[in-house]
PDB file of C-alpha atoms in Angstrom:
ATOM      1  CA  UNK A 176     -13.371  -9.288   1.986  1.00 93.00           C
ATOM      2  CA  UNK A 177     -10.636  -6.557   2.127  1.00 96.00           C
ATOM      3  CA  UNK A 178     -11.219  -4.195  -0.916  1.00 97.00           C
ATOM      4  CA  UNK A 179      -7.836  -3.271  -2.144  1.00 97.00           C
ATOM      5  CA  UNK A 180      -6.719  -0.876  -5.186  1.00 97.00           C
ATOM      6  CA  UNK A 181      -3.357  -1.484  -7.034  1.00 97.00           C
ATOM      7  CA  UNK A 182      -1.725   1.367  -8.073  1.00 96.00           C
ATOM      8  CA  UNK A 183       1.404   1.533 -10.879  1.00 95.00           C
ATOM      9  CA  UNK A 184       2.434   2.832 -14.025  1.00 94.00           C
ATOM     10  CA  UNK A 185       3.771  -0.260 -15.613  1.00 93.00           C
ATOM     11  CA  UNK A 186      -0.006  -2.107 -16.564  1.00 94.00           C
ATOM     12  CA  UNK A 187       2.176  -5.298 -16.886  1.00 93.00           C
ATOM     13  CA  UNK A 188       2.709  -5.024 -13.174  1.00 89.00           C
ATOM     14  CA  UNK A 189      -0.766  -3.797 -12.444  1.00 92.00           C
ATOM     15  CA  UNK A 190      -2.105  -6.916 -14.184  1.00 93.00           C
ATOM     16  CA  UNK A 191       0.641  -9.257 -12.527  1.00 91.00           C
ATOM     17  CA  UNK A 192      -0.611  -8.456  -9.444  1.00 90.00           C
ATOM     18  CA  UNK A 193      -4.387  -8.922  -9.795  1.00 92.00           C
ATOM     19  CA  UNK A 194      -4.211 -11.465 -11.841  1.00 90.00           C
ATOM     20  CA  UNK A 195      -1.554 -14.164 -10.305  1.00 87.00           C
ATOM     21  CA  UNK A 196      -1.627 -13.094  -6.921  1.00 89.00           C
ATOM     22  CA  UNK A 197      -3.328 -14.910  -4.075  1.00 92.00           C
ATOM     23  CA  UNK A 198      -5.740 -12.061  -2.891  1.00 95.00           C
ATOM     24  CA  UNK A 199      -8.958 -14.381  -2.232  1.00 94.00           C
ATOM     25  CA  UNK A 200      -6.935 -16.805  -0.175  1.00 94.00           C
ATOM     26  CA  UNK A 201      -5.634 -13.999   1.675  1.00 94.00           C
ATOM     27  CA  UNK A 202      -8.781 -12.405   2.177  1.00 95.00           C
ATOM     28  CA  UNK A 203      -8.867  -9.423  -0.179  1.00 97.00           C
ATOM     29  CA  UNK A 204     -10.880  -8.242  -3.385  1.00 96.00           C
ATOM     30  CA  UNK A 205      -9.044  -6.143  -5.811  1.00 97.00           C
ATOM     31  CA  UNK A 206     -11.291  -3.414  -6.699  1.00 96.00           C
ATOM     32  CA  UNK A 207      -9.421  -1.689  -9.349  1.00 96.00           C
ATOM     33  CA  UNK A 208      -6.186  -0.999 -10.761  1.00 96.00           C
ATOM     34  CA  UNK A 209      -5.270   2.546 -11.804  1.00 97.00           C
ATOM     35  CA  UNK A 210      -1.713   4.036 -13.207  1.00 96.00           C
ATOM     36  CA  UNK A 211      -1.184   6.521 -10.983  1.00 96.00           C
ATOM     37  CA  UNK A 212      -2.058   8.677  -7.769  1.00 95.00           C
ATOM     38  CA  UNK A 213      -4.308  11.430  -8.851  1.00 96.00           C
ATOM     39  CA  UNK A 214      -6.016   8.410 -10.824  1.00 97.00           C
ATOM     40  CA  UNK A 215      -6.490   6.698  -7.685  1.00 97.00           C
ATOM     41  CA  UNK A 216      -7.631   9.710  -5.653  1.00 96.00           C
ATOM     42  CA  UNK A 217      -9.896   9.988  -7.960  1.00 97.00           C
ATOM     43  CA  UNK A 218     -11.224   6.137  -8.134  1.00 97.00           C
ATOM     44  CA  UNK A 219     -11.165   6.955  -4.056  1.00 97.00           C
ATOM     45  CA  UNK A 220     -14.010   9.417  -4.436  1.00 96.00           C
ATOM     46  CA  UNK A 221     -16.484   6.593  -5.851  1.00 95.00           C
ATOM     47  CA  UNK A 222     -15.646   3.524  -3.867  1.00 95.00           C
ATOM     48  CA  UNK A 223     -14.637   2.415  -0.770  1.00 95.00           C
ATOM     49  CA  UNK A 224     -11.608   1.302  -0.578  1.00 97.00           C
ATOM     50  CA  UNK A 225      -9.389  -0.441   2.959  1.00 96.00           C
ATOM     51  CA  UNK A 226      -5.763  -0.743   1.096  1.00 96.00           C
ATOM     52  CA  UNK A 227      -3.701   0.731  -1.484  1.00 96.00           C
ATOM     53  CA  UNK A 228      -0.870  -1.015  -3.016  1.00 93.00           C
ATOM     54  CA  UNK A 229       0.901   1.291  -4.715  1.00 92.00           C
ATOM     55  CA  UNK A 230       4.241   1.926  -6.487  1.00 89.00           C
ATOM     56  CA  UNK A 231       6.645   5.244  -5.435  1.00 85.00           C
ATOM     57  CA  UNK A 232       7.863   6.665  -8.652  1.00 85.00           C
ATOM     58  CA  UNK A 233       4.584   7.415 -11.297  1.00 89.00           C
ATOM     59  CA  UNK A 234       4.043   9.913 -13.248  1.00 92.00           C
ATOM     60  CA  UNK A 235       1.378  12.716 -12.930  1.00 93.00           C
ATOM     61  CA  UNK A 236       1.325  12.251  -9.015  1.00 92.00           C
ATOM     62  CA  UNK A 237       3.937   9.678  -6.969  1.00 89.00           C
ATOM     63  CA  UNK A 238       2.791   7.229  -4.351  1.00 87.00           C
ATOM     64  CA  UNK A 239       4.674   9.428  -1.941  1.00 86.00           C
ATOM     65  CA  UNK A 240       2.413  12.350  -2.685  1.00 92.00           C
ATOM     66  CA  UNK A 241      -0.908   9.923  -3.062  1.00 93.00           C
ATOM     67  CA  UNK A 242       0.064   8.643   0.890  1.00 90.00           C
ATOM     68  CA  UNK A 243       0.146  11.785   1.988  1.00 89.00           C
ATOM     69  CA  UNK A 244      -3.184  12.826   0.053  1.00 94.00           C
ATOM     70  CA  UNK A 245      -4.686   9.779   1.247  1.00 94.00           C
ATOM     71  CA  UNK A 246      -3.840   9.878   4.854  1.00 89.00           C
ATOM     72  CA  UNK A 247      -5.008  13.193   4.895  1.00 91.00           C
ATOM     73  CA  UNK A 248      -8.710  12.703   3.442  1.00 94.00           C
ATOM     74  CA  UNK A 249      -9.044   9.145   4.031  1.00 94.00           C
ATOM     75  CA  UNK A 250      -6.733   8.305   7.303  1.00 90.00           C
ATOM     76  CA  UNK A 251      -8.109   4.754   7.879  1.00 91.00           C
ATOM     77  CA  UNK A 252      -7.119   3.440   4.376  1.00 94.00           C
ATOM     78  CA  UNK A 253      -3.952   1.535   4.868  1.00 93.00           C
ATOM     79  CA  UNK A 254      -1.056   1.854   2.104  1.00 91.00           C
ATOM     80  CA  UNK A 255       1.509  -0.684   1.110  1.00 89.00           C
ATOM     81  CA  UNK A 256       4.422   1.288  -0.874  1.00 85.00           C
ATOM     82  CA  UNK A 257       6.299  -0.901  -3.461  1.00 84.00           C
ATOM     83  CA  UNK A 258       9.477   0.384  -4.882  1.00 73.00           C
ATOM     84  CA  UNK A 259      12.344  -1.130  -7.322  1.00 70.00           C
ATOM     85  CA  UNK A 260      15.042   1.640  -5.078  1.00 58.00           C
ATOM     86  CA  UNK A 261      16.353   0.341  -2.074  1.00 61.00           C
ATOM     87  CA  UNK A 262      16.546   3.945  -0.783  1.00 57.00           C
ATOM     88  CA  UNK A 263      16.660   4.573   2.396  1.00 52.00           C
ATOM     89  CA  UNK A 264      15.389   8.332   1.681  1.00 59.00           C
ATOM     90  CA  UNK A 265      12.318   6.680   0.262  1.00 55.00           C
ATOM     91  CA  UNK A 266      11.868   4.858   3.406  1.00 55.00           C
ATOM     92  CA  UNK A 267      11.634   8.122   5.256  1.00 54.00           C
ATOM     93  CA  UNK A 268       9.689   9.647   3.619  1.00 56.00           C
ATOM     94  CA  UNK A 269       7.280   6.752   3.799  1.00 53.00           C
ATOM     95  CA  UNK A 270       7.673   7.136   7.523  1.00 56.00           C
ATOM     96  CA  UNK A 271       6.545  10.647   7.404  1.00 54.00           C
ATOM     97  CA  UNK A 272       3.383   9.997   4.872  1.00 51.00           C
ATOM     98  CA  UNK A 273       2.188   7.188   7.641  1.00 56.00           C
ATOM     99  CA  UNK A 274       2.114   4.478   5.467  1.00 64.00           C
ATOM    100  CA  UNK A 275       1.605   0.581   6.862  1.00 63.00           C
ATOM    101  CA  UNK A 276       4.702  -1.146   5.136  1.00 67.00           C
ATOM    102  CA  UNK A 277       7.384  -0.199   2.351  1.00 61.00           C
ATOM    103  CA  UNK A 278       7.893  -3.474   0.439  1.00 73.00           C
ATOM    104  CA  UNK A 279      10.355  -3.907  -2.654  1.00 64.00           C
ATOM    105  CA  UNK A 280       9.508  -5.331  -5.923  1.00 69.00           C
ATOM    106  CA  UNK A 281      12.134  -7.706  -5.910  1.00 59.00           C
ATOM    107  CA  UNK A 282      11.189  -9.069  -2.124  1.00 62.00           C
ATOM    108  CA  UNK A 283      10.019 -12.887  -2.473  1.00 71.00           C
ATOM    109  CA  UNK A 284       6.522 -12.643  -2.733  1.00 77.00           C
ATOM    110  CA  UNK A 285       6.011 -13.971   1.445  1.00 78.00           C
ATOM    111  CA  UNK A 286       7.082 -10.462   2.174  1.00 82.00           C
ATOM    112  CA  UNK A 287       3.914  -8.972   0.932  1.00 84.00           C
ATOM    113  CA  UNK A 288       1.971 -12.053   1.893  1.00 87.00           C
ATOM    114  CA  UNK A 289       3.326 -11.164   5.549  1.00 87.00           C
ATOM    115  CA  UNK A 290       2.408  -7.591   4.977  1.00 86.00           C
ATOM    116  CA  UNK A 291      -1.065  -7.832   3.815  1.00 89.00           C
ATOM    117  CA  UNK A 292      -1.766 -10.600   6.748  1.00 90.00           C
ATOM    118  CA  UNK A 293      -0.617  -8.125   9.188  1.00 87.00           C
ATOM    119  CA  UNK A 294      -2.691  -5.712   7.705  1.00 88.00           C
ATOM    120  CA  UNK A 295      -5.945  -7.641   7.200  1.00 91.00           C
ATOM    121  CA  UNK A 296      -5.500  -8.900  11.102  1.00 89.00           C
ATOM    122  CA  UNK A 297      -5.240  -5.192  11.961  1.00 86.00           C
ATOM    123  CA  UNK A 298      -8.491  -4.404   9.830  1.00 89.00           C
ATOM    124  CA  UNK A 299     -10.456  -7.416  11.693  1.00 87.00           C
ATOM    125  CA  UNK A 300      -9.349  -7.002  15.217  1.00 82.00           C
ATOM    126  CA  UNK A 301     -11.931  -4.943  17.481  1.00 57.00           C
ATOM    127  CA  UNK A 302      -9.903  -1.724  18.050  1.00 58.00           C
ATOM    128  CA  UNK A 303      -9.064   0.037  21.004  1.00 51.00           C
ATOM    129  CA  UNK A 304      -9.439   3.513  21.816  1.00 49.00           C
ATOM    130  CA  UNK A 305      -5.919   4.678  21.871  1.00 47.00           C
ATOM    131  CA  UNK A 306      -5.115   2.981  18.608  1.00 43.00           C
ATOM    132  CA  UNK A 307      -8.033   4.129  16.342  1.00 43.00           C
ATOM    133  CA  UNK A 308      -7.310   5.014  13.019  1.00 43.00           C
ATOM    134  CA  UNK A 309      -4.037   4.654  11.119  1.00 43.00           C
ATOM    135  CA  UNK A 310      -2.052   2.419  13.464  1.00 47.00           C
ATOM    136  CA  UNK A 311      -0.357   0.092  11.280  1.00 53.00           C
ATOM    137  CA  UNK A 312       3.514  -0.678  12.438  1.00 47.00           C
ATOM    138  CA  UNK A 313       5.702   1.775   9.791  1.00 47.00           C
ATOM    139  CA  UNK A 314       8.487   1.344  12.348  1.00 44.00           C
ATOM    140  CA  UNK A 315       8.558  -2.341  12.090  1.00 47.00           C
ATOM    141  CA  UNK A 316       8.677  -2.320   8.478  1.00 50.00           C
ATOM    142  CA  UNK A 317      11.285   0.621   8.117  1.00 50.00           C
ATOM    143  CA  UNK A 318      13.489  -2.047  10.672  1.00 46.00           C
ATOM    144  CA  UNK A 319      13.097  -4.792   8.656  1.00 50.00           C
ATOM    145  CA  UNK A 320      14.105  -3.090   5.479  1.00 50.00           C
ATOM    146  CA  UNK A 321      17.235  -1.567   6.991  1.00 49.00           C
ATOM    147  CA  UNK A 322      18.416  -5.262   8.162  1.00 48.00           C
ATOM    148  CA  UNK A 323      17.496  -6.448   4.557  1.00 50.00           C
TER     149      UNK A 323
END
């Protein structure tokens, strides 16, 4: 199984998540919920985590700033970034903190299903030497956001 943290301020979304979403089906364990990023960093330092889920705009410490923390001690840990904001600045910046997808809240929920597919066959496949470590596709998910 995939272990995968959630990460958002709202706990009604947090528990929305773990608790009506499909994640055995798909492959994943959710190992924890937390309500923000220096939470998480923190939760990072005791378990092993493969993906973060997490929302942009918390308090304390954003999921911009929790990518870039994250990427930086922890580079093979794949990060979803959900947002409300269809803001293109905040898909840039997700570009530039290396994260696997950007993903709005209001997408139908087979957006995300895509996403963490694409993410769990990336995390199962044999890798090859040129594309160890953080490889996900950020491009491909910037592109399909912009044609949304």
């Amino acid at each position: 199984m995939i272990r995968i943290l959630i990460v958002d301020d709202e706990a009604n979304i947090r528990n929305g998540y773990k608790r009506f979403f499909p994640w055995e089906e798909l492959g994943y364990e959710v190992i924890g919920s937390v309500e923000n990023g220096k939470t998480a960093l923190d939760f990072l330092k005791n378990q092993d985590v493969d993906v973060i889920m997490t929302d942009i705009v918390m308090p304390v410490m954003d999921g911009l700033e929790l990518a870039r923390n994250v990427m930086r001690e922890y580079p093979k840990v794949k990060i979803i970034l959900l947002s409300n904001h269809e803001n293109f600045e905040f898909a840039r910046k997700a570009i530039e903190s290396n994260v696997c997808s950007y993903v709005l809240k209001s997408d139908k929920h087979s957006v995300l299903i895509d996403t963490l597919s694409a993410i769990k066959d990336e995390l199962t496949k044999e890798p090859l030497p040129e594309t160890q470590g953080h490889s996900c596709s950020t491009i491909a998910a910037i592109q399909r956001y912009v044609r949304n």
